[in-house]
Amino acid sequence: VYDAPAIERLGVPAYNWWNECLHGVGRAGLATVFPQAIGLAATWNTELMAQFATATSDEARAKHHEMSRRGIRHIYTGLTFWSPNINIFRDPRWGRGQETYGEDPYLTAQMGVVFVNGLQGDDPVYLKLVATPKHYAVHSGPELERHRFDAVVDERVKRDTYLPAFEACVKEGKAVSIMGAYNRVDGEPACASPTLLQKILREEWGFGGPDGLDGYVVSDCWAIIDVYEHHKVVDTPEEAAALAVKSGCELNCGSTYPALLDAVKQGLLTEAEIDLAVTRLFTARFRLGMFDPPEQVPYAQIPYEIIDAPHHRALALQAARESMVLLKNENNLLPLPKDLGSVAVVGSNADHLSVLLGNYN
């Protein structure tokens, strides 16, 4: 489960897997706020994206180690980040489009790979962070139906539009984690889909490396409940939890996986299958250096003062400038007079701090 309790007899501290860094470290106190993801994509600048990802991962590491020194292991203090959102934004009515890099699969893939690389670092031994491209797959609305919707997708559209960014982040970016979506894809709940999680992700793309241990899948939050309550492909929490783990979803953001204990007793899955999931999760924690002396882990030396540092603020300003898109009013397409001298921005959102910070802060 995402809020894993301590295993005191083994000296394993509690760990909360949930953290966010969509456009800067979110929901964890002071941090440098970069433009929203849709704005970062509008820069078309992968070099700038690499700098942003490095700055973000520096701040994330600094926050984590400061919290660890204080004995704080709450949500938003860990090293496993549920970003980037590489869904394809095709319908403007979808509420999460601002989190994405837009409608183009190629641009989304390029931005996603650079972001994953910047988060995970280039040390030959240790991961800097774990990046989690999401939401796999074909997840972009309709918003109100996302917990029960079945995305029936032509194979060519799936391969040309909705899967390329995920494939690139796995093959080129070496993403260590993937988050599944709420919806079904061709009848299978995405977080319990043998087709998506085994056949395509692990067998075709090689996710997890040669031994299959160097990568794990996490459900979207409370998505496993949907498997039995809304998709109704099974009847009970035990069946849903077992189906998801057997299909390749190792971690549950939600409240269903405690039912795995009874699922084993009912013969729905084996202890060996749970062992495999646990091994994949602990492999990530070991690669992050969580069980090594801090002086042995290079990223543990990043000073806390890096957070909101002047050069990070300057980078955020540069990104904001490059994210702007100029519309040229040829043929009077915009309802504005030719001699307009200025534009006033008015209304409740114009200087509303939480709006300006953007979703996921």
PDB file of C-alpha atoms in Angstrom, residues 43 105 117 239 260 274 305:
ATOM      1  CA  THR A  43       8.262  26.290 -24.927  1.00  0.00           C
ATOM      2  CA  PRO A 105       2.327  12.355 -29.301  1.00  0.00           C
ATOM      3  CA  ASN A 117      15.844  11.540 -17.203  1.00  0.00           C
ATOM      4  CA  GLU A 239     -10.896 -10.518  -6.370  1.00  0.00           C
ATOM      5  CA  LEU A 260      -4.745  -9.331  -0.398  1.00  0.00           C
ATOM      6  CA  ILE A 274       2.985 -11.041  -3.605  1.00  0.00           C
ATOM      7  CA  GLU A 305      19.330  25.952   0.679  1.00  0.00           C
TER       8      GLU A 305
END
